Amino acid sequence: MTGAGREIIWSEMGSKICMNAVCGSINTHEWKKGWPLRSGGYAHLCHNCGSTYENSVFCDTFHLEETGWRDCSSCGKHLHCGCIASKSLYEFLDYGGVGCTSCASSSRVCSMRNDKTPNGFGGSKINDGGSKISNGGESQSAPVENKVAHGGVDEGRLLQLCKIMEANEPNLLPQSQRADTNASLAQTKRDVVMHKIEEAGPGFSGLTQSSIGSLTFGKPDNGRTMLEVKDMHESLAQPSLNMTLGTLSGSSNFVLPFTGGILDGREQNKPPSPFQQGQRSRPILPKLLKSGIAGGSETNRGVFTHIRMARPPGEGRGKNQLLPRYWPRITDRELEQLSGDLKSTVVPLFEKVLSASDAGRIGRLVLPKACAEAYFPPISQSEGLPLRIQDIKGNEWTFQFRFWPNNNSRMYVLEGVTPCIQSMQLRAGDTVTFSRIDPGGKLVMGFRKASKDMQDTETSALPNGTPGETSFPGVVENFPAGSCYSGNSQTNKGSMDPHLIAASENLPLADEDIGLHRCESNGDSLQQSVSNPEKKRTRNIGTKSKRLLMHSEDVLELRLTWEEAQDLLRPPPSVNPSIVTIEDHEFEEYDEPPVFGKRTIFISRPSGGQEQWVQCDDCSKWRKLPVEVLLPPKWTCSDNAWDSSRCLCAVPEEISLKELENLVRASKDFKKRRTVESHKAAQECEPSGLDALACAAVLGENVGDPGESSVGATTKHPRHRPGCTCIVCIQPPSGKGKHKSTCTCNVCMTVKRRFKTLMLRKKKRQSEREAEAALKDDSLHKDESETNGTSKDELFHMHIPENEGGQSKTQIEVAEASAGKIDLNCHPNREDMQLEVPGLTMMSLVQATRLPLEDYVKQNGIKGLMYEQQASLGSCLPTQDTGEESGRHLSDEGCHASTSSVWERDSRGEGNYQ
DNA sequence: TTGGTGCATGGAC
DNA sequence: GGTCCATGCACCA
């Protein structure tokens, strides 16, 4: 067929994917032959959308020179091609169009004559998957024909685009991103797609709505793999493509912010676009927004306003190489806000998700190399230079921007970020954003809480979310003070410019409509940060590349949550269990697995009463229930048999959401306190790792499963890891059987060796003490009173179970000492070891150890093993006396010497226990 | 003993 | 196989 005097024929081009963001067709072998090029040959067009081979997204000067031309509306000379209809549109508008090469008049696209308009642009109407292309030029000056209803790009459509994008441009989504959480990946995909759409500009003005529709791969009759574009909108469902490519029509053109970053390496070798030359420092956002969104179509406002999408930064050295994961994610609403306050121009540069290292105490934030080289001052010396960066609160920080050589490359870091990170209460997983304020070039640092992101996603799924709001994460970014990126975080409003606060408060943002989850979690996060600003033990979960920092309390909370989750287990419905008795314990056996009941929250009233609240699955209202009620997985107001006045969703909630939030927060605090307390209690009860080992090695497995003991203990060892050769780590796995008396394994030999040293040391110290006591009567009396008198309890500040039956105090002490308080890591040469427990004196220990071990063993029912171990020990000790002594003096000062420092030394093998 | 520094290492891409 | 980068870790003050 023909179009605008040009014959459209098929041309063998090889299998190429149309890079058109919306199209993405795989043009197998055949491309449409387009208009003749000045350099000879023909342009090649996607058989689906009509884009040029290199497509509209990536077209630039190269195409302007090589492909079709248009006539200047003033002088009639040829100007430029239709490629500008897509990517470069906003650049044209931004710069007032392109000067005609002949008459120098500014030639906006809309005013150009269209006699050479290439197909696929300027209102080309493509039907049936692009198998036919009509005359694109004829509608050039016509207003945008948009046959599709307005509205936002919905999630489903975007996801489809994501899939296409992923299939077509696998390199766009880095593996690290793919391996990330689904939410993150989805967001990244959306970012890329949205950027693509955005890049495509008005060329897709008719596509940004439901016209994006379903994009499915198919095989038409000609056998070509191609993409069909169908409207997903039910009310607009049509059997064939209904897509009208946007026509540039004067002021109605919408403009999207940011010049498109180039994703593809092939762009890099092309001559620079005339629209970019000399324009690096232009203030991008406000100008674009002014000319764009403010006067743009509602369609596209609706599309982009709420969406947090990553956009490649508009400038910087080597910007083209920036991975999408570093693209700053900004919502158009924030940009819109920018357009209303042009006192300063914020140029988002890049962002980075904080790793555990970044957020850790080391105070170094690893910068993506490309970002550092693109946006930070060039440095030649490893020492780098100090960099002043302002945070969102207006505080100015000075970081050392430096690098160190790394594999013939460089690793860039910002040093000294800890105070800033703490100031912003950031943790691993949160995101820091780097922007620049123009004029002045001041670097500013914003942040985005990871938890908030998740909450946003979560909130979007809440029934009481704002209707019509995008399902994308809401706006939670905290932008630099003094700029328009004021953000919406309540947390930071206090330090923000008042007018910015007002502005942000006026924004009906998604996260203003936060549900209970968010308030709860946010407050929680804040509370955690405040109460535990530092010195937290961290634990990594997941793979190395996806390390997530978990604070110890979080881990505890996770455990607690799991315990709570078990509470939620409900027997399978309508199934009677069979009762099985095992060792006097009755178990209910079910054929079917249990189901999870509905989660409820328990809150404690200040008056002391407890309440159970549950959220209706239909209306999301919270209803109060009796505390003892267990709910099925699904629960709605109609199931509220306990309060007939509130058994309808229409009935308002009993208390305000705010009040409920407060109660929940209080309940959360209580839960946290309980968590910490239970953790402390667990710490007190759990034997240390070496204690467990001592029990295992000395007493044998009957005392308890050493493997089990070591599990709890391992968490106390700072350097346990695979390959660790410390005494705890080298012990045999649980269930491998006890060590025989003749065992010469590493563990047993170490235990024996240390035990011997321990006893020798004890004997020596005992004699010293006794000599001292003989010299000093006063101290002797005191010691005697401690030993024999009633102050023993005070000396032993240990956790002693209150109900110890008829055991004497001494027995209890020995029990404590023997049953798991032996720390064989104690250093024989360290005088301070015995003093680590307040009130614990040598004499008290000595007194305690005078009880024959056999008696203790008998009383505790572990005699057999002890005898066996004793025999083993006796064989390696020099004298029977010593051996006997060793049996009696198990409770040495090492009982409580398991400090982390000792562990450390042990794990490094630096301890001298010989 | 602790914390900072400079570099090395290894996994992921 | 090269590059990036998160983290480890030896060394030092």
Short mmCIF file of C-alpha atoms in Angstrom, two decimals, chain A residues 585-880:
data_model
loop_
_atom_site.label_atom_id
_atom_site.label_comp_id
_atom_site.label_asym_id
_atom_site.label_seq_id
_atom_site.Cartn_x
_atom_site.Cartn_y
_atom_site.Cartn_z
CA HIS A 585 1.23 -36.06 76.91
CA GLU A 586 -1.90 -35.94 74.89
CA PHE A 587 -1.69 -34.91 71.30
CA GLU A 588 -4.48 -34.11 68.95
CA GLU A 589 -3.95 -35.69 65.60
CA TYR A 590 -5.62 -34.32 62.53
CA ASP A 591 -5.70 -35.76 59.09
CA GLU A 592 -5.82 -32.34 57.53
CA PRO A 593 -3.34 -29.58 58.17
CA PRO A 594 -4.48 -26.71 60.31
CA VAL A 595 -5.63 -23.46 58.87
CA PHE A 596 -4.69 -20.00 59.86
CA GLY A 597 -7.22 -18.04 61.74
CA LYS A 598 -7.81 -14.40 61.20
CA ARG A 599 -5.31 -12.14 62.80
CA THR A 600 -6.65 -9.93 65.51
CA ILE A 601 -5.04 -7.40 67.70
CA PHE A 602 -5.13 -7.29 71.42
CA ILE A 603 -4.92 -3.98 73.11
CA SER A 604 -4.61 -3.11 76.73
CA ARG A 605 -6.72 -0.30 78.02
CA PRO A 606 -5.09 2.05 80.48
CA SER A 607 -7.68 0.83 82.91
CA GLY A 608 -6.14 -2.59 82.65
CA GLY A 609 -8.75 -4.34 80.62
CA GLN A 610 -7.84 -6.20 77.50
CA GLU A 611 -9.70 -6.07 74.25
CA GLN A 612 -9.54 -7.97 71.05
CA TRP A 613 -10.15 -6.16 67.81
CA VAL A 614 -10.60 -7.51 64.38
CA GLN A 615 -10.88 -5.89 61.01
CA CYS A 616 -13.76 -6.74 58.77
CA ASP A 617 -12.65 -8.30 55.53
CA ASP A 618 -15.31 -6.42 53.67
CA CYS A 619 -15.43 -2.92 55.04
CA SER A 620 -12.15 -2.88 56.97
CA LYS A 621 -13.84 -1.48 60.00
CA TRP A 622 -12.49 -2.57 63.29
CA ARG A 623 -14.79 -4.39 65.64
CA LYS A 624 -14.30 -5.28 69.22
CA LEU A 625 -14.56 -8.90 70.21
CA PRO A 626 -14.38 -10.83 73.41
CA VAL A 627 -10.80 -11.60 74.26
CA GLU A 628 -11.22 -15.34 74.17
CA VAL A 629 -12.73 -15.53 70.72
CA LEU A 630 -10.86 -17.37 68.02
CA LEU A 631 -11.77 -16.40 64.53
CA PRO A 632 -11.81 -18.26 61.25
CA PRO A 633 -9.62 -17.05 58.41
CA LYS A 634 -12.37 -14.84 57.05
CA TRP A 635 -14.39 -12.56 59.19
CA THR A 636 -16.83 -9.83 58.37
CA CYS A 637 -19.09 -7.63 60.36
CA SER A 638 -21.94 -9.98 59.67
CA ASP A 639 -20.11 -12.56 61.71
CA ASN A 640 -20.11 -10.30 64.70
CA ALA A 641 -22.30 -12.40 66.91
CA TRP A 642 -21.05 -10.68 70.02
CA ASP A 643 -22.28 -7.23 69.21
CA SER A 644 -25.52 -7.20 67.32
CA SER A 645 -25.39 -3.43 67.05
CA ARG A 646 -22.26 -3.69 64.98
CA CYS A 647 -22.96 -6.66 62.82
CA LEU A 648 -23.34 -4.57 59.71
CA CYS A 649 -20.63 -2.96 57.73
CA ALA A 650 -22.66 0.20 57.55
CA VAL A 651 -22.40 0.72 61.27
CA PRO A 652 -19.60 3.08 62.17
CA GLU A 653 -16.67 1.96 64.16
CA GLU A 654 -16.92 1.95 67.88
CA ILE A 655 -13.92 4.14 68.38
CA SER A 656 -12.10 6.45 66.09
CA LEU A 657 -9.27 5.21 64.01
CA LYS A 658 -7.00 7.58 65.80
CA GLU A 659 -7.90 6.17 69.14
CA LEU A 660 -7.44 2.70 67.86
CA GLU A 661 -4.06 3.63 66.52
CA ASN A 662 -3.02 4.90 69.88
CA LEU A 663 -4.18 1.77 71.52
CA VAL A 664 -2.43 -0.36 69.00
CA ARG A 665 0.72 1.62 69.44
CA ALA A 666 0.53 1.17 73.16
CA SER A 667 -0.09 -2.47 72.64
CA LYS A 668 2.86 -2.61 70.32
CA ASP A 669 5.04 -1.00 72.94
CA PHE A 670 3.91 -3.55 75.39
CA LYS A 671 4.63 -6.28 72.96
CA LYS A 672 8.07 -4.93 72.32
CA ARG A 673 8.82 -4.71 75.99
CA ARG A 674 7.60 -8.21 76.40
CA THR A 675 9.81 -9.26 73.53
CA VAL A 676 12.88 -7.73 75.06
CA GLU A 677 12.08 -9.11 78.44
CA SER A 678 11.53 -12.57 77.09
CA HIS A 679 14.78 -12.26 75.24
CA LYS A 680 16.58 -11.27 78.41
CA ALA A 681 15.00 -14.11 80.24
CA ALA A 682 16.01 -16.45 77.49
CA GLN A 683 19.53 -15.15 77.70
CA GLU A 684 19.61 -15.78 81.38
CA CYS A 685 18.31 -19.27 81.02
CA GLU A 686 20.22 -20.34 77.96
CA PRO A 687 23.65 -21.65 78.64
CA SER A 688 26.42 -20.10 76.69
CA GLY A 689 27.83 -21.94 73.77
CA LEU A 690 30.75 -23.27 75.66
CA ASP A 691 28.61 -24.03 78.61
CA ALA A 692 26.60 -26.19 76.34
CA LEU A 693 29.73 -27.74 75.03
CA ALA A 694 30.96 -28.40 78.52
CA CYS A 695 27.73 -30.10 79.32
CA ALA A 696 27.91 -32.06 76.14
CA ALA A 697 31.49 -33.06 76.45
CA VAL A 698 31.63 -33.60 80.17
CA LEU A 699 28.21 -34.89 80.95
CA GLY A 700 27.31 -36.46 77.71
CA GLU A 701 24.25 -36.04 75.64
CA ASN A 702 21.84 -37.17 78.28
CA VAL A 703 22.09 -33.87 79.94
CA GLY A 704 20.58 -32.33 76.95
CA ASP A 705 21.05 -32.18 73.32
CA PRO A 706 24.28 -30.32 72.78
CA GLY A 707 23.15 -29.37 69.39
CA GLU A 708 20.16 -27.69 70.80
CA SER A 709 22.19 -25.91 73.35
CA SER A 710 24.58 -24.63 70.83
CA VAL A 711 21.85 -23.21 68.76
CA GLY A 712 21.01 -20.64 71.29
CA ALA A 713 24.59 -20.17 72.18
CA THR A 714 25.76 -19.60 68.69
CA THR A 715 23.97 -16.32 68.56
CA LYS A 716 26.18 -15.09 71.35
CA HIS A 717 29.33 -15.87 69.53
CA PRO A 718 30.30 -12.94 67.42
CA ARG A 719 32.33 -14.86 64.95
CA HIS A 720 30.50 -18.07 64.42
CA ARG A 721 30.32 -18.84 60.79
CA PRO A 722 30.91 -21.71 58.44
CA GLY A 723 34.49 -22.76 58.79
CA CYS A 724 34.86 -21.37 62.25
CA THR A 725 37.11 -23.69 64.22
CA CYS A 726 36.27 -22.51 67.66
CA ILE A 727 35.34 -25.09 70.21
CA VAL A 728 31.68 -24.45 69.82
CA CYS A 729 31.65 -24.74 66.11
CA ILE A 730 33.73 -27.90 65.94
CA GLN A 731 31.53 -29.88 68.19
CA PRO A 732 29.79 -32.74 66.48
CA PRO A 733 26.28 -32.17 65.33
CA SER A 734 23.41 -32.98 67.49
CA GLY A 735 22.55 -36.64 67.65
CA LYS A 736 25.95 -37.88 66.73
CA GLY A 737 26.36 -39.63 70.03
CA LYS A 738 28.28 -38.80 73.11
CA HIS A 739 32.00 -38.77 73.29
CA LYS A 740 33.60 -41.79 74.84
CA SER A 741 36.09 -41.46 77.59
CA THR A 742 38.85 -42.42 75.27
CA CYS A 743 37.76 -39.99 72.64
CA THR A 744 40.62 -37.91 71.38
CA CYS A 745 38.63 -35.65 69.16
CA ASN A 746 39.42 -32.02 69.06
CA VAL A 747 36.57 -31.15 71.30
CA CYS A 748 37.33 -33.68 73.97
CA MET A 749 41.00 -32.96 73.95
CA THR A 750 40.34 -29.29 74.23
CA VAL A 751 37.89 -29.80 77.00
CA LYS A 752 40.25 -32.03 78.90
CA ARG A 753 43.13 -29.69 78.38
CA ARG A 754 41.21 -26.72 79.49
CA PHE A 755 39.73 -28.52 82.37
CA LYS A 756 43.14 -29.47 83.57
CA THR A 757 44.35 -25.93 83.28
CA LEU A 758 41.28 -24.78 85.06
CA MET A 759 41.82 -27.01 87.99
CA LEU A 760 45.46 -26.19 88.32
CA ARG A 761 44.61 -22.60 88.22
CA LYS A 762 41.94 -23.01 90.81
CA LYS A 763 44.17 -24.88 93.13
CA LYS A 764 46.80 -22.25 92.90
CA ARG A 765 44.37 -19.50 93.53
CA GLN A 766 42.83 -21.32 96.42
CA SER A 767 46.12 -21.69 98.14
CA GLU A 768 46.86 -18.06 97.56
CA ARG A 769 43.58 -17.08 99.03
CA GLU A 770 44.00 -19.22 102.01
CA ALA A 771 47.40 -17.76 102.62
CA GLU A 772 45.92 -14.34 102.39
CA ALA A 773 43.14 -15.29 104.70
CA ALA A 774 45.53 -16.56 107.26
CA LEU A 775 47.33 -13.28 107.25
CA LYS A 776 44.27 -11.17 107.53
CA ASP A 777 41.84 -12.26 110.14
CA ASP A 778 39.34 -9.64 109.29
CA SER A 779 39.13 -10.65 105.77
CA LEU A 780 39.06 -14.24 106.88
CA HIS A 781 36.05 -13.63 109.07
CA LYS A 782 34.43 -11.88 106.30
CA ASP A 783 35.13 -14.64 103.93
CA GLU A 784 33.91 -17.19 106.40
CA SER A 785 30.74 -15.35 106.93
CA GLU A 786 30.30 -15.23 103.23
CA THR A 787 30.99 -18.86 102.96
CA ASN A 788 28.93 -20.14 105.81
CA GLY A 789 26.52 -17.39 106.56
CA THR A 790 23.38 -16.15 105.06
CA SER A 791 24.92 -13.71 102.69
CA LYS A 792 25.55 -16.36 100.14
CA ASP A 793 22.44 -15.56 98.29
CA GLU A 794 23.51 -12.04 98.00
CA LEU A 795 26.84 -13.08 96.69
CA PHE A 796 25.28 -15.17 94.09
CA HIS A 797 23.36 -12.85 91.92
CA MET A 798 22.30 -15.62 89.75
CA HIS A 799 19.02 -16.70 88.53
CA ILE A 800 18.08 -19.48 90.87
CA PRO A 801 14.75 -21.10 90.45
CA GLU A 802 12.74 -20.44 93.50
CA ASN A 803 11.32 -23.84 93.77
CA GLU A 804 14.35 -25.94 94.25
CA GLY A 805 12.80 -28.29 96.70
CA GLY A 806 15.00 -29.50 99.45
CA GLN A 807 18.27 -28.64 97.88
CA SER A 808 20.62 -26.67 100.00
CA LYS A 809 21.90 -23.38 98.86
CA THR A 810 25.20 -24.90 98.20
CA GLN A 811 23.66 -27.54 96.11
CA ILE A 812 21.85 -24.98 94.12
CA GLU A 813 25.00 -23.12 93.54
CA VAL A 814 26.77 -26.20 92.44
CA ALA A 815 23.89 -27.10 90.30
CA GLU A 816 24.08 -23.76 88.67
CA ALA A 817 27.75 -24.06 88.23
CA SER A 818 27.76 -27.55 86.97
CA ALA A 819 24.70 -27.54 84.91
CA GLY A 820 25.79 -25.11 82.37
CA LYS A 821 27.80 -22.28 83.69
CA ILE A 822 31.23 -23.58 83.00
CA ASP A 823 33.09 -21.46 80.60
CA LEU A 824 36.21 -23.23 79.56
CA ASN A 825 37.29 -20.23 77.63
CA CYS A 826 38.35 -18.54 80.80
CA HIS A 827 41.87 -17.47 80.58
CA PRO A 828 44.01 -19.00 83.28
CA ASN A 829 46.22 -16.00 83.45
CA ARG A 830 43.53 -13.46 83.75
CA GLU A 831 43.04 -12.29 87.24
CA ASP A 832 39.93 -10.42 86.43
CA MET A 833 37.93 -13.33 85.23
CA GLN A 834 36.52 -14.21 88.57
CA LEU A 835 35.40 -10.71 89.23
CA GLU A 836 33.12 -10.40 86.32
CA VAL A 837 30.12 -11.35 88.32
CA PRO A 838 29.39 -8.95 91.10
CA GLY A 839 29.33 -10.60 94.44
CA LEU A 840 30.95 -13.74 93.25
CA THR A 841 33.96 -14.44 95.40
CA MET A 842 36.52 -17.10 95.22
CA MET A 843 35.72 -18.35 98.65
CA SER A 844 32.10 -18.81 97.85
CA LEU A 845 33.02 -20.80 94.86
CA VAL A 846 35.51 -22.80 96.73
CA GLN A 847 32.97 -23.54 99.36
CA ALA A 848 30.52 -24.55 96.74
CA THR A 849 32.97 -26.87 95.14
CA ARG A 850 33.61 -28.71 98.38
CA LEU A 851 30.45 -30.62 97.89
CA PRO A 852 31.42 -33.89 96.32
CA LEU A 853 30.49 -33.89 92.72
CA GLU A 854 29.10 -37.33 93.08
CA ASP A 855 26.50 -36.05 95.50
CA TYR A 856 25.47 -33.41 93.10
CA VAL A 857 25.41 -35.78 90.25
CA LYS A 858 23.27 -38.19 92.19
CA GLN A 859 20.90 -35.46 93.12
CA ASN A 860 20.59 -34.39 89.55
CA GLY A 861 20.34 -37.76 88.02
CA ILE A 862 23.29 -37.53 85.73
CA LYS A 863 25.63 -39.82 87.53
CA GLY A 864 26.37 -42.36 84.91
CA LEU A 865 27.66 -39.93 82.46
CA MET A 866 29.56 -38.00 84.97
CA TYR A 867 31.35 -41.06 86.17
CA GLU A 868 32.26 -41.89 82.69
CA GLN A 869 33.57 -38.50 82.02
CA GLN A 870 35.38 -38.43 85.30
CA ALA A 871 37.21 -41.55 84.40
CA SER A 872 38.17 -39.93 81.21
CA LEU A 873 39.38 -36.86 82.92
CA GLY A 874 41.18 -38.79 85.56
CA SER A 875 43.22 -40.53 82.97
CA CYS A 876 44.66 -37.35 81.72
CA LEU A 877 45.22 -35.61 84.98
CA PRO A 878 48.49 -35.94 86.80
CA THR A 879 47.29 -37.21 90.14
CA GLN A 880 44.24 -38.71 91.63
#
